Amino acid sequence: MLSGVERRTQIKEQLLAAQKPLSANFFAGQFKVSRQTIVGDIALLRASGEAITAAFNGYLYRNEQAVFTGKIVCKHTPSEAETELRLVVANGGQVLDVTVAHELYGELTGQLNLTNNQEITRFMHNYRTKQAHLLSELTAGVHLHTISCADAAQFNVIKAKLADAGILYSAD
């Protein structure tokens, strides 16, 4: 059995090499420890400065290849969520998170880290089968996304595509 330090080293190495998020259950099975032990290991790695982020489907290292990050404000119905996400990804972006301004709690942010259509399909499947609610449902559809992409020009293309679809929020 590995020590905690050895296990965390292996978790870090696997996350760095991974092409997709890896779940706590995946690591728990591999190292024959509880899921909660892995969650604690991830917390210790993050506290030590590792750039690990939690997504809906596991843990991953933040993508440092995208050099531009910006925020967009969107408004849409739940039935338009998939269209919104696919427009961002189809135009070279990654949807890092979603944030709403809650009247009681202030800003609430959910990590998404959606980088391709397969991840969007999985996210939407989870949304539908779990009968969950989108954060944007708390704010009549208004929400922010942090988007990463190659550069500001690409970000503007993404914004234009969302505007064309009637999803980019405008105060008009």
CSV table of N, CA and C in Angstrom, one decimal:
chain,number,residue,atom,x,y,z
A,1,MET,N,0.8,-1.2,0.0
A,1,MET,CA,0.0,0.0,0.0
A,1,MET,C,0.9,1.2,0.0
A,2,LEU,N,0.5,2.2,-0.8
A,2,LEU,CA,1.3,3.4,-0.9
A,2,LEU,C,1.1,4.4,0.3
A,3,SER,N,2.1,5.2,0.6
A,3,SER,CA,1.9,6.2,1.6
A,3,SER,C,1.1,7.3,1.0
A,4,GLY,N,0.5,8.2,1.8
A,4,GLY,CA,-0.2,9.3,1.3
A,4,GLY,C,0.6,10.2,0.3
A,5,VAL,N,1.8,10.4,0.6
A,5,VAL,CA,2.7,11.3,-0.2
A,5,VAL,C,2.9,10.6,-1.6
A,6,GLU,N,3.1,9.3,-1.6
A,6,GLU,CA,3.3,8.6,-2.8
A,6,GLU,C,2.0,8.6,-3.6
A,7,ARG,N,0.9,8.4,-3.0
A,7,ARG,CA,-0.4,8.4,-3.7
A,7,ARG,C,-0.6,9.7,-4.3
A,8,ARG,N,-0.4,10.8,-3.6
A,8,ARG,CA,-0.6,12.2,-4.1
A,8,ARG,C,0.3,12.4,-5.3
A,9,THR,N,1.5,11.9,-5.2
A,9,THR,CA,2.5,12.1,-6.3
A,9,THR,C,1.9,11.4,-7.6
A,10,GLN,N,1.4,10.2,-7.4
A,10,GLN,CA,0.9,9.5,-8.5
A,10,GLN,C,-0.4,10.1,-9.1
A,11,ILE,N,-1.2,10.6,-8.2
A,11,ILE,CA,-2.5,11.4,-8.6
A,11,ILE,C,-2.1,12.6,-9.5
A,12,LYS,N,-1.1,13.3,-9.0
A,12,LYS,CA,-0.7,14.5,-9.7
A,12,LYS,C,-0.1,14.1,-11.1
A,13,GLU,N,0.7,13.1,-11.1
A,13,GLU,CA,1.3,12.7,-12.4
A,13,GLU,C,0.2,12.2,-13.4
A,14,GLN,N,-0.8,11.5,-12.9
A,14,GLN,CA,-1.8,11.0,-13.8
A,14,GLN,C,-2.7,12.2,-14.3
A,15,LEU,N,-3.0,13.2,-13.4
A,15,LEU,CA,-3.8,14.3,-13.8
A,15,LEU,C,-3.0,15.1,-14.8
A,16,LEU,N,-1.7,15.3,-14.7
A,16,LEU,CA,-1.0,16.0,-15.7
A,16,LEU,C,-1.0,15.4,-17.0
A,17,ALA,N,-1.0,14.0,-17.1
A,17,ALA,CA,-1.0,13.3,-18.3
A,17,ALA,C,-2.4,13.1,-18.9
A,18,ALA,N,-3.4,13.3,-18.1
A,18,ALA,CA,-4.8,13.0,-18.6
A,18,ALA,C,-5.3,13.9,-19.7
A,19,GLN,N,-6.0,13.3,-20.6
A,19,GLN,CA,-6.6,14.1,-21.6
A,19,GLN,C,-8.1,14.5,-21.3
A,20,LYS,N,-8.6,13.9,-20.2
A,20,LYS,CA,-9.9,14.2,-19.7
A,20,LYS,C,-9.9,14.1,-18.2
A,21,PRO,N,-11.0,14.7,-17.6
A,21,PRO,CA,-11.1,14.6,-16.1
A,21,PRO,C,-11.0,13.2,-15.6
A,22,LEU,N,-10.4,13.0,-14.4
A,22,LEU,CA,-10.4,11.7,-13.7
A,22,LEU,C,-11.1,11.9,-12.4
A,23,SER,N,-12.0,11.0,-12.1
A,23,SER,CA,-12.9,11.1,-11.0
A,23,SER,C,-12.2,10.5,-9.7
A,24,ALA,N,-12.7,11.0,-8.6
A,24,ALA,CA,-12.2,10.5,-7.3
A,24,ALA,C,-12.5,9.0,-7.2
A,25,ASN,N,-13.6,8.5,-7.7
A,25,ASN,CA,-13.9,7.1,-7.7
A,25,ASN,C,-12.9,6.3,-8.5
A,26,PHE,N,-12.4,6.8,-9.7
A,26,PHE,CA,-11.4,6.2,-10.5
A,26,PHE,C,-10.1,6.0,-9.6
A,27,PHE,N,-9.7,7.1,-8.9
A,27,PHE,CA,-8.5,7.0,-8.1
A,27,PHE,C,-8.7,6.0,-6.9
A,28,ALA,N,-9.8,6.1,-6.3
A,28,ALA,CA,-10.1,5.3,-5.2
A,28,ALA,C,-10.0,3.8,-5.5
A,29,GLY,N,-10.6,3.4,-6.7
A,29,GLY,CA,-10.4,2.0,-7.1
A,29,GLY,C,-9.0,1.6,-7.4
A,30,GLN,N,-8.3,2.5,-8.0
A,30,GLN,CA,-6.9,2.3,-8.4
A,30,GLN,C,-6.0,2.1,-7.2
A,31,PHE,N,-6.2,2.9,-6.2
A,31,PHE,CA,-5.3,2.9,-5.0
A,31,PHE,C,-5.9,2.1,-3.8
A,32,LYS,N,-7.1,1.6,-4.0
A,32,LYS,CA,-7.8,0.8,-3.0
A,32,LYS,C,-8.0,1.6,-1.7
A,33,VAL,N,-8.4,2.8,-1.8
A,33,VAL,CA,-8.8,3.6,-0.7
A,33,VAL,C,-10.2,4.2,-0.9
A,34,SER,N,-10.7,4.9,0.1
A,34,SER,CA,-12.1,5.5,-0.1
A,34,SER,C,-12.0,6.7,-1.0
A,35,ARG,N,-13.2,7.0,-1.6
A,35,ARG,CA,-13.3,8.2,-2.4
A,35,ARG,C,-13.0,9.4,-1.5
A,36,GLN,N,-13.4,9.4,-0.3
A,36,GLN,CA,-13.2,10.5,0.6
A,36,GLN,C,-11.7,10.7,0.8
A,37,THR,N,-10.9,9.7,0.9
A,37,THR,CA,-9.4,9.8,1.0
A,37,THR,C,-8.9,10.5,-0.2
A,38,ILE,N,-9.4,10.2,-1.4
A,38,ILE,CA,-8.9,10.9,-2.6
A,38,ILE,C,-9.3,12.3,-2.6
A,39,VAL,N,-10.5,12.6,-2.2
A,39,VAL,CA,-11.0,14.0,-2.1
A,39,VAL,C,-10.1,14.8,-1.2
A,40,GLY,N,-9.7,14.2,-0.1
A,40,GLY,CA,-8.7,14.8,0.8
A,40,GLY,C,-7.3,15.0,0.2
A,41,ASP,N,-6.9,14.0,-0.6
A,41,ASP,CA,-5.6,14.1,-1.3
A,41,ASP,C,-5.6,15.3,-2.3
A,42,ILE,N,-6.7,15.4,-3.0
A,42,ILE,CA,-6.9,16.5,-4.0
A,42,ILE,C,-6.9,17.8,-3.3
A,43,ALA,N,-7.5,17.9,-2.1
A,43,ALA,CA,-7.6,19.1,-1.4
A,43,ALA,C,-6.2,19.5,-0.9
A,44,LEU,N,-5.4,18.5,-0.5
A,44,LEU,CA,-4.0,18.8,0.0
A,44,LEU,C,-3.1,19.3,-1.2
A,45,LEU,N,-3.3,18.6,-2.4
A,45,LEU,CA,-2.6,19.0,-3.6
A,45,LEU,C,-2.9,20.5,-4.0
A,46,ARG,N,-4.2,20.8,-3.9
A,46,ARG,CA,-4.6,22.1,-4.3
A,46,ARG,C,-4.1,23.2,-3.3
A,47,ALA,N,-4.1,22.8,-2.0
A,47,ALA,CA,-3.6,23.7,-1.0
A,47,ALA,C,-2.2,24.0,-1.1
A,48,SER,N,-1.4,23.0,-1.7
A,48,SER,CA,0.0,23.2,-1.9
A,48,SER,C,0.3,23.9,-3.2
A,49,GLY,N,-0.7,24.4,-3.9
A,49,GLY,CA,-0.5,25.2,-5.0
A,49,GLY,C,-0.7,24.5,-6.4
A,50,GLU,N,-1.0,23.3,-6.4
A,50,GLU,CA,-1.3,22.6,-7.7
A,50,GLU,C,-2.5,23.2,-8.3
A,51,ALA,N,-2.4,23.3,-9.7
A,51,ALA,CA,-3.5,23.9,-10.4
A,51,ALA,C,-4.5,22.9,-10.8
A,52,ILE,N,-5.1,22.2,-9.8
A,52,ILE,CA,-6.1,21.2,-10.1
A,52,ILE,C,-7.5,21.9,-9.9
A,53,THR,N,-8.4,21.6,-10.8
A,53,THR,CA,-9.7,22.1,-10.6
A,53,THR,C,-10.7,20.9,-10.7
A,54,ALA,N,-11.8,21.1,-10.0
A,54,ALA,CA,-12.9,20.1,-10.0
A,54,ALA,C,-13.9,20.5,-11.1
A,55,ALA,N,-14.2,19.5,-11.9
A,55,ALA,CA,-15.3,19.6,-12.9
A,55,ALA,C,-16.4,18.7,-12.5
A,56,PHE,N,-17.5,18.8,-13.2
A,56,PHE,CA,-18.7,17.9,-12.9
A,56,PHE,C,-18.4,16.5,-13.0
A,57,ASN,N,-17.4,16.1,-13.8
A,57,ASN,CA,-17.1,14.7,-14.1
A,57,ASN,C,-15.7,14.3,-13.6
A,58,GLY,N,-15.1,15.1,-12.7
A,58,GLY,CA,-13.8,14.7,-12.2
A,58,GLY,C,-12.8,15.8,-12.0
A,59,TYR,N,-11.5,15.5,-11.8
A,59,TYR,CA,-10.5,16.5,-11.6
A,59,TYR,C,-9.6,16.6,-12.8
A,60,LEU,N,-9.1,17.8,-13.0
A,60,LEU,CA,-8.1,18.0,-14.1
A,60,LEU,C,-7.2,19.2,-13.8
A,61,TYR,N,-6.1,19.2,-14.5
A,61,TYR,CA,-5.2,20.4,-14.4
A,61,TYR,C,-5.8,21.4,-15.3
A,62,ARG,N,-5.7,22.7,-14.9
A,62,ARG,CA,-6.2,23.8,-15.7
A,62,ARG,C,-5.4,23.8,-17.0
A,63,ASN,N,-6.1,24.0,-18.1
A,63,ASN,CA,-5.5,24.1,-19.4
A,63,ASN,C,-4.7,25.4,-19.5
A,64,GLU,N,-3.4,25.4,-19.6
A,64,GLU,CA,-2.6,26.6,-19.7
A,64,GLU,C,-2.3,27.0,-21.2
A,65,GLN,N,-2.8,26.1,-22.1
A,65,GLN,CA,-2.6,26.4,-23.6
A,65,GLN,C,-3.4,27.6,-24.0
A,66,ALA,N,-4.6,27.7,-23.6
A,66,ALA,CA,-5.4,28.9,-24.0
A,66,ALA,C,-4.8,30.1,-23.3
A,67,VAL,N,-4.6,31.1,-24.1
A,67,VAL,CA,-3.9,32.3,-23.6
A,67,VAL,C,-4.8,33.5,-23.3
A,68,PHE,N,-6.1,33.4,-23.7
A,68,PHE,CA,-7.0,34.5,-23.4
A,68,PHE,C,-8.2,33.9,-22.6
A,69,THR,N,-8.5,34.7,-21.6
A,69,THR,CA,-9.7,34.3,-20.8
A,69,THR,C,-10.5,35.6,-20.6
A,70,GLY,N,-11.8,35.4,-20.9
A,70,GLY,CA,-12.8,36.5,-20.7
A,70,GLY,C,-14.1,36.0,-20.2
A,71,LYS,N,-14.9,37.0,-19.8
A,71,LYS,CA,-16.2,36.6,-19.2
A,71,LYS,C,-17.3,37.1,-20.2
A,72,ILE,N,-18.4,36.3,-20.3
A,72,ILE,CA,-19.5,36.8,-21.1
A,72,ILE,C,-20.7,36.7,-20.3
A,73,VAL,N,-21.7,37.5,-20.6
A,73,VAL,CA,-23.0,37.5,-19.9
A,73,VAL,C,-24.0,37.0,-20.9
A,74,CYS,N,-24.7,35.9,-20.5
A,74,CYS,CA,-25.7,35.3,-21.3
A,74,CYS,C,-27.1,35.3,-20.6
A,75,LYS,N,-28.1,35.1,-21.5
A,75,LYS,CA,-29.4,34.9,-20.9
A,75,LYS,C,-30.1,34.0,-21.9
A,76,HIS,N,-30.7,32.9,-21.4
A,76,HIS,CA,-31.4,31.9,-22.2
A,76,HIS,C,-32.2,31.0,-21.3
A,77,THR,N,-33.1,30.3,-21.9
A,77,THR,CA,-33.9,29.3,-21.2
A,77,THR,C,-33.1,28.0,-21.0
A,78,PRO,N,-33.5,27.1,-20.1
A,78,PRO,CA,-32.8,25.9,-20.0
A,78,PRO,C,-32.7,25.1,-21.3
A,79,SER,N,-33.7,25.2,-22.1
A,79,SER,CA,-33.7,24.4,-23.3
A,79,SER,C,-32.6,24.9,-24.3
A,80,GLU,N,-32.1,26.1,-24.1
A,80,GLU,CA,-31.1,26.7,-25.0
A,80,GLU,C,-29.6,26.5,-24.5
A,81,ALA,N,-29.5,25.9,-23.3
A,81,ALA,CA,-28.2,25.7,-22.7
A,81,ALA,C,-27.2,24.9,-23.6
A,82,GLU,N,-27.7,23.8,-24.1
A,82,GLU,CA,-26.8,23.0,-25.0
A,82,GLU,C,-26.3,23.8,-26.2
A,83,THR,N,-27.2,24.5,-26.8
A,83,THR,CA,-26.9,25.4,-28.0
A,83,THR,C,-25.8,26.4,-27.6
A,84,GLU,N,-25.9,27.0,-26.4
A,84,GLU,CA,-24.9,28.0,-26.0
A,84,GLU,C,-23.6,27.3,-25.8
A,85,LEU,N,-23.5,26.2,-25.1
A,85,LEU,CA,-22.2,25.5,-24.9
A,85,LEU,C,-21.6,25.1,-26.1
A,86,ARG,N,-22.4,24.5,-27.0
A,86,ARG,CA,-21.8,24.0,-28.3
A,86,ARG,C,-21.3,25.2,-29.2
A,87,LEU,N,-22.0,26.3,-29.1
A,87,LEU,CA,-21.5,27.5,-29.9
A,87,LEU,C,-20.1,27.9,-29.4
A,88,VAL,N,-19.9,27.9,-28.1
A,88,VAL,CA,-18.6,28.3,-27.6
A,88,VAL,C,-17.5,27.3,-28.0
A,89,VAL,N,-17.8,26.0,-27.9
A,89,VAL,CA,-16.8,25.0,-28.2
A,89,VAL,C,-16.5,25.0,-29.7
A,90,ALA,N,-17.6,25.1,-30.5
A,90,ALA,CA,-17.4,25.0,-32.0
A,90,ALA,C,-16.6,26.2,-32.5
A,91,ASN,N,-16.6,27.3,-31.8
A,91,ASN,CA,-15.8,28.4,-32.2
A,91,ASN,C,-14.5,28.6,-31.5
A,92,GLY,N,-14.0,27.5,-30.9
A,92,GLY,CA,-12.6,27.6,-30.4
A,92,GLY,C,-12.5,27.9,-28.9
A,93,GLY,N,-13.6,27.9,-28.2
A,93,GLY,CA,-13.6,28.2,-26.8
A,93,GLY,C,-13.7,27.0,-25.8
A,94,GLN,N,-13.4,27.3,-24.6
A,94,GLN,CA,-13.7,26.3,-23.5
A,94,GLN,C,-14.5,27.0,-22.5
A,95,VAL,N,-15.5,26.4,-22.0
A,95,VAL,CA,-16.4,27.0,-21.0
A,95,VAL,C,-15.9,26.5,-19.6
A,96,LEU,N,-15.2,27.4,-18.9
A,96,LEU,CA,-14.6,27.1,-17.7
A,96,LEU,C,-15.6,27.0,-16.5
A,97,ASP,N,-16.5,27.9,-16.4
A,97,ASP,CA,-17.5,27.9,-15.3
A,97,ASP,C,-18.7,28.7,-15.7
A,98,VAL,N,-19.6,28.7,-14.7
A,98,VAL,CA,-20.9,29.5,-14.8
A,98,VAL,C,-21.0,30.2,-13.5
A,99,THR,N,-21.4,31.5,-13.5
A,99,THR,CA,-21.6,32.2,-12.3
A,99,THR,C,-23.0,33.0,-12.3
A,100,VAL,N,-23.7,33.0,-11.2
A,100,VAL,CA,-24.9,33.8,-11.1
A,100,VAL,C,-24.8,34.7,-9.9
A,101,ALA,N,-25.5,35.8,-9.9
A,101,ALA,CA,-25.5,36.7,-8.8
A,101,ALA,C,-26.8,36.4,-8.0
A,102,HIS,N,-26.7,35.6,-6.9
A,102,HIS,CA,-27.8,35.2,-6.1
A,102,HIS,C,-28.2,36.3,-5.1
A,103,GLU,N,-29.5,36.6,-4.9
A,103,GLU,CA,-29.9,37.7,-4.1
A,103,GLU,C,-29.5,37.5,-2.6
A,104,LEU,N,-29.4,36.3,-2.2
A,104,LEU,CA,-29.0,36.0,-0.8
A,104,LEU,C,-27.6,35.7,-0.6
A,105,TYR,N,-27.0,34.8,-1.4
A,105,TYR,CA,-25.7,34.3,-1.2
A,105,TYR,C,-24.6,35.1,-2.0
A,106,GLY,N,-25.0,36.0,-2.8
A,106,GLY,CA,-24.0,36.7,-3.7
A,106,GLY,C,-23.6,35.8,-4.9
A,107,GLU,N,-22.4,35.9,-5.3
A,107,GLU,CA,-21.9,35.1,-6.5
A,107,GLU,C,-21.9,33.6,-6.1
A,108,LEU,N,-22.5,32.8,-7.0
A,108,LEU,CA,-22.4,31.4,-6.9
A,108,LEU,C,-21.8,30.9,-8.2
A,109,THR,N,-20.7,30.1,-8.1
A,109,THR,CA,-20.0,29.6,-9.3
A,109,THR,C,-20.0,28.1,-9.3
A,110,GLY,N,-20.2,27.6,-10.5
A,110,GLY,CA,-20.1,26.1,-10.7
A,110,GLY,C,-19.0,25.9,-11.8
A,111,GLN,N,-18.1,25.0,-11.5
A,111,GLN,CA,-17.0,24.6,-12.4
A,111,GLN,C,-17.6,23.7,-13.5
A,112,LEU,N,-17.3,24.1,-14.8
A,112,LEU,CA,-17.8,23.2,-15.9
A,112,LEU,C,-16.6,22.6,-16.6
A,113,ASN,N,-15.6,23.4,-17.0
A,113,ASN,CA,-14.4,22.9,-17.7
A,113,ASN,C,-14.8,22.0,-18.9
A,114,LEU,N,-15.7,22.6,-19.8
A,114,LEU,CA,-16.2,21.9,-21.0
A,114,LEU,C,-15.3,22.3,-22.2
A,115,THR,N,-14.6,21.3,-22.7
A,115,THR,CA,-13.7,21.6,-23.8
A,115,THR,C,-14.0,21.0,-25.2
A,116,ASN,N,-15.0,20.1,-25.2
A,116,ASN,CA,-15.3,19.5,-26.4
A,116,ASN,C,-16.8,19.0,-26.4
A,117,ASN,N,-17.3,18.6,-27.6
A,117,ASN,CA,-18.7,18.2,-27.7
A,117,ASN,C,-19.0,17.0,-26.9
A,118,GLN,N,-18.1,16.1,-26.7
A,118,GLN,CA,-18.3,14.9,-25.9
A,118,GLN,C,-18.6,15.2,-24.5
A,119,GLU,N,-17.8,16.2,-23.9
A,119,GLU,CA,-18.0,16.6,-22.6
A,119,GLU,C,-19.4,17.3,-22.4
A,120,ILE,N,-19.7,18.1,-23.4
A,120,ILE,CA,-21.0,18.8,-23.4
A,120,ILE,C,-22.2,17.7,-23.4
A,121,THR,N,-22.0,16.7,-24.3
A,121,THR,CA,-23.1,15.7,-24.3
A,121,THR,C,-23.2,15.0,-23.0
A,122,ARG,N,-22.1,14.7,-22.3
A,122,ARG,CA,-22.1,14.0,-21.0
A,122,ARG,C,-22.8,15.0,-20.0
A,123,PHE,N,-22.4,16.2,-20.0
A,123,PHE,CA,-22.9,17.2,-19.0
A,123,PHE,C,-24.5,17.3,-19.2
A,124,MET,N,-24.9,17.5,-20.5
A,124,MET,CA,-26.3,17.6,-20.7
A,124,MET,C,-27.1,16.3,-20.4
A,125,HIS,N,-26.5,15.2,-20.6
A,125,HIS,CA,-27.1,13.9,-20.2
A,125,HIS,C,-27.3,13.9,-18.7
A,126,ASN,N,-26.3,14.3,-17.9
A,126,ASN,CA,-26.4,14.3,-16.5
A,126,ASN,C,-27.5,15.3,-16.0
A,127,TYR,N,-27.5,16.4,-16.7
A,127,TYR,CA,-28.5,17.4,-16.4
A,127,TYR,C,-29.9,16.9,-16.5
A,128,ARG,N,-30.1,16.2,-17.6
A,128,ARG,CA,-31.5,15.7,-18.0
A,128,ARG,C,-31.8,14.4,-17.1
A,129,THR,N,-30.9,13.5,-17.0
A,129,THR,CA,-31.2,12.3,-16.2
A,129,THR,C,-31.3,12.5,-14.7
A,130,LYS,N,-30.6,13.4,-14.2
A,130,LYS,CA,-30.7,13.7,-12.8
A,130,LYS,C,-31.8,14.7,-12.4
A,131,GLN,N,-32.4,15.2,-13.5
A,131,GLN,CA,-33.5,16.2,-13.3
A,131,GLN,C,-33.0,17.4,-12.4
A,132,ALA,N,-31.8,17.8,-12.7
A,132,ALA,CA,-31.1,18.9,-12.0
A,132,ALA,C,-31.6,20.2,-12.5
A,133,HIS,N,-31.2,21.3,-11.9
A,133,HIS,CA,-31.5,22.6,-12.3
A,133,HIS,C,-30.2,23.3,-12.6
A,134,LEU,N,-30.2,24.1,-13.6
A,134,LEU,CA,-29.1,25.0,-14.0
A,134,LEU,C,-29.0,26.1,-13.0
A,135,LEU,N,-27.8,26.6,-12.7
A,135,LEU,CA,-27.7,27.8,-11.8
A,135,LEU,C,-28.4,29.0,-12.4
A,136,SER,N,-28.4,29.1,-13.8
A,136,SER,CA,-29.1,30.2,-14.4
A,136,SER,C,-30.6,30.2,-14.1
A,137,GLU,N,-31.2,29.1,-13.7
A,137,GLU,CA,-32.6,29.1,-13.4
A,137,GLU,C,-32.9,29.9,-12.1
A,138,LEU,N,-31.9,30.2,-11.3
A,138,LEU,CA,-32.0,31.0,-10.1
A,138,LEU,C,-32.2,32.5,-10.4
A,139,THR,N,-31.7,32.9,-11.6
A,139,THR,CA,-31.7,34.3,-12.0
A,139,THR,C,-32.4,34.6,-13.3
A,140,ALA,N,-33.5,33.9,-13.6
A,140,ALA,CA,-34.3,34.1,-14.8
A,140,ALA,C,-33.4,34.0,-16.1
A,141,GLY,N,-32.4,33.1,-16.0
A,141,GLY,CA,-31.6,32.8,-17.2
A,141,GLY,C,-30.4,33.6,-17.4
A,142,VAL,N,-30.2,34.7,-16.5
A,142,VAL,CA,-29.0,35.5,-16.7
A,142,VAL,C,-27.8,34.9,-15.9
A,143,HIS,N,-26.7,34.8,-16.6
A,143,HIS,CA,-25.5,34.2,-15.9
A,143,HIS,C,-24.3,34.6,-16.7
A,144,LEU,N,-23.1,34.4,-16.1
A,144,LEU,CA,-21.8,34.6,-16.7
A,144,LEU,C,-21.1,33.3,-16.9
A,145,HIS,N,-20.3,33.3,-18.0
A,145,HIS,CA,-19.4,32.2,-18.2
A,145,HIS,C,-18.0,32.8,-18.3
A,146,THR,N,-17.0,32.1,-17.7
A,146,THR,CA,-15.6,32.3,-18.0
A,146,THR,C,-15.2,31.4,-19.2
A,147,ILE,N,-14.7,32.1,-20.3
A,147,ILE,CA,-14.4,31.4,-21.5
A,147,ILE,C,-12.9,31.5,-21.7
A,148,SER,N,-12.2,30.4,-22.1
A,148,SER,CA,-10.8,30.5,-22.5
A,148,SER,C,-10.7,30.2,-23.9
A,149,CYS,N,-9.8,30.8,-24.6
A,149,CYS,CA,-9.6,30.6,-26.1
A,149,CYS,C,-8.2,31.1,-26.5
A,150,ALA,N,-7.9,31.1,-27.7
A,150,ALA,CA,-6.6,31.4,-28.2
A,150,ALA,C,-6.2,32.9,-28.0
A,151,ASP,N,-7.2,33.8,-28.3
A,151,ASP,CA,-6.8,35.2,-28.2
A,151,ASP,C,-8.1,36.0,-28.2
A,152,ALA,N,-8.0,37.3,-28.1
A,152,ALA,CA,-9.1,38.2,-28.0
A,152,ALA,C,-10.0,38.2,-29.3
A,153,ALA,N,-9.4,38.0,-30.4
A,153,ALA,CA,-10.1,37.9,-31.7
A,153,ALA,C,-11.0,36.7,-31.6
A,154,GLN,N,-10.5,35.6,-31.2
A,154,GLN,CA,-11.4,34.4,-31.1
A,154,GLN,C,-12.5,34.6,-30.1
A,155,PHE,N,-12.2,35.3,-29.0
A,155,PHE,CA,-13.2,35.6,-28.0
A,155,PHE,C,-14.3,36.4,-28.6
A,156,ASN,N,-14.0,37.4,-29.4
A,156,ASN,CA,-15.0,38.2,-30.1
A,156,ASN,C,-15.8,37.4,-31.1
A,157,VAL,N,-15.2,36.5,-31.7
A,157,VAL,CA,-16.0,35.6,-32.6
A,157,VAL,C,-17.0,34.8,-31.8
A,158,ILE,N,-16.6,34.3,-30.7
A,158,ILE,CA,-17.5,33.5,-29.8
A,158,ILE,C,-18.7,34.4,-29.4
A,159,LYS,N,-18.4,35.6,-29.0
A,159,LYS,CA,-19.4,36.6,-28.5
A,159,LYS,C,-20.4,36.9,-29.7
A,160,ALA,N,-19.9,37.1,-30.9
A,160,ALA,CA,-20.7,37.4,-32.0
A,160,ALA,C,-21.6,36.2,-32.4
A,161,LYS,N,-21.1,35.0,-32.3
A,161,LYS,CA,-22.0,33.8,-32.5
A,161,LYS,C,-23.1,33.7,-31.5
A,162,LEU,N,-22.8,34.0,-30.2
A,162,LEU,CA,-23.8,33.9,-29.2
A,162,LEU,C,-24.8,35.0,-29.4
A,163,ALA,N,-24.3,36.2,-29.8
A,163,ALA,CA,-25.3,37.3,-30.1
A,163,ALA,C,-26.2,36.9,-31.2
A,164,ASP,N,-25.6,36.4,-32.3
A,164,ASP,CA,-26.5,35.9,-33.4
A,164,ASP,C,-27.5,34.9,-33.0
A,165,ALA,N,-27.2,34.1,-32.0
A,165,ALA,CA,-28.2,33.1,-31.6
A,165,ALA,C,-29.2,33.7,-30.5
A,166,GLY,N,-29.0,35.0,-30.2
A,166,GLY,CA,-29.9,35.6,-29.2
A,166,GLY,C,-29.6,35.2,-27.8
A,167,ILE,N,-28.4,34.7,-27.5
A,167,ILE,CA,-28.0,34.2,-26.2
A,167,ILE,C,-27.2,35.2,-25.4
A,168,LEU,N,-26.3,36.0,-26.1
A,168,LEU,CA,-25.5,37.0,-25.4
A,168,LEU,C,-26.4,38.0,-24.8
A,169,TYR,N,-26.3,38.3,-23.6
A,169,TYR,CA,-27.1,39.2,-22.9
A,169,TYR,C,-26.8,40.7,-23.2
A,170,SER,N,-27.9,41.4,-23.5
A,170,SER,CA,-27.7,42.8,-23.8
A,170,SER,C,-28.7,43.6,-22.9
A,171,ALA,N,-28.3,44.7,-22.3
A,171,ALA,CA,-29.2,45.5,-21.4
A,171,ALA,C,-30.2,46.3,-22.2
A,172,ASP,N,-30.3,46.1,-23.5
A,172,ASP,CA,-31.3,46.9,-24.3
A,172,ASP,C,-32.7,46.5,-23.9
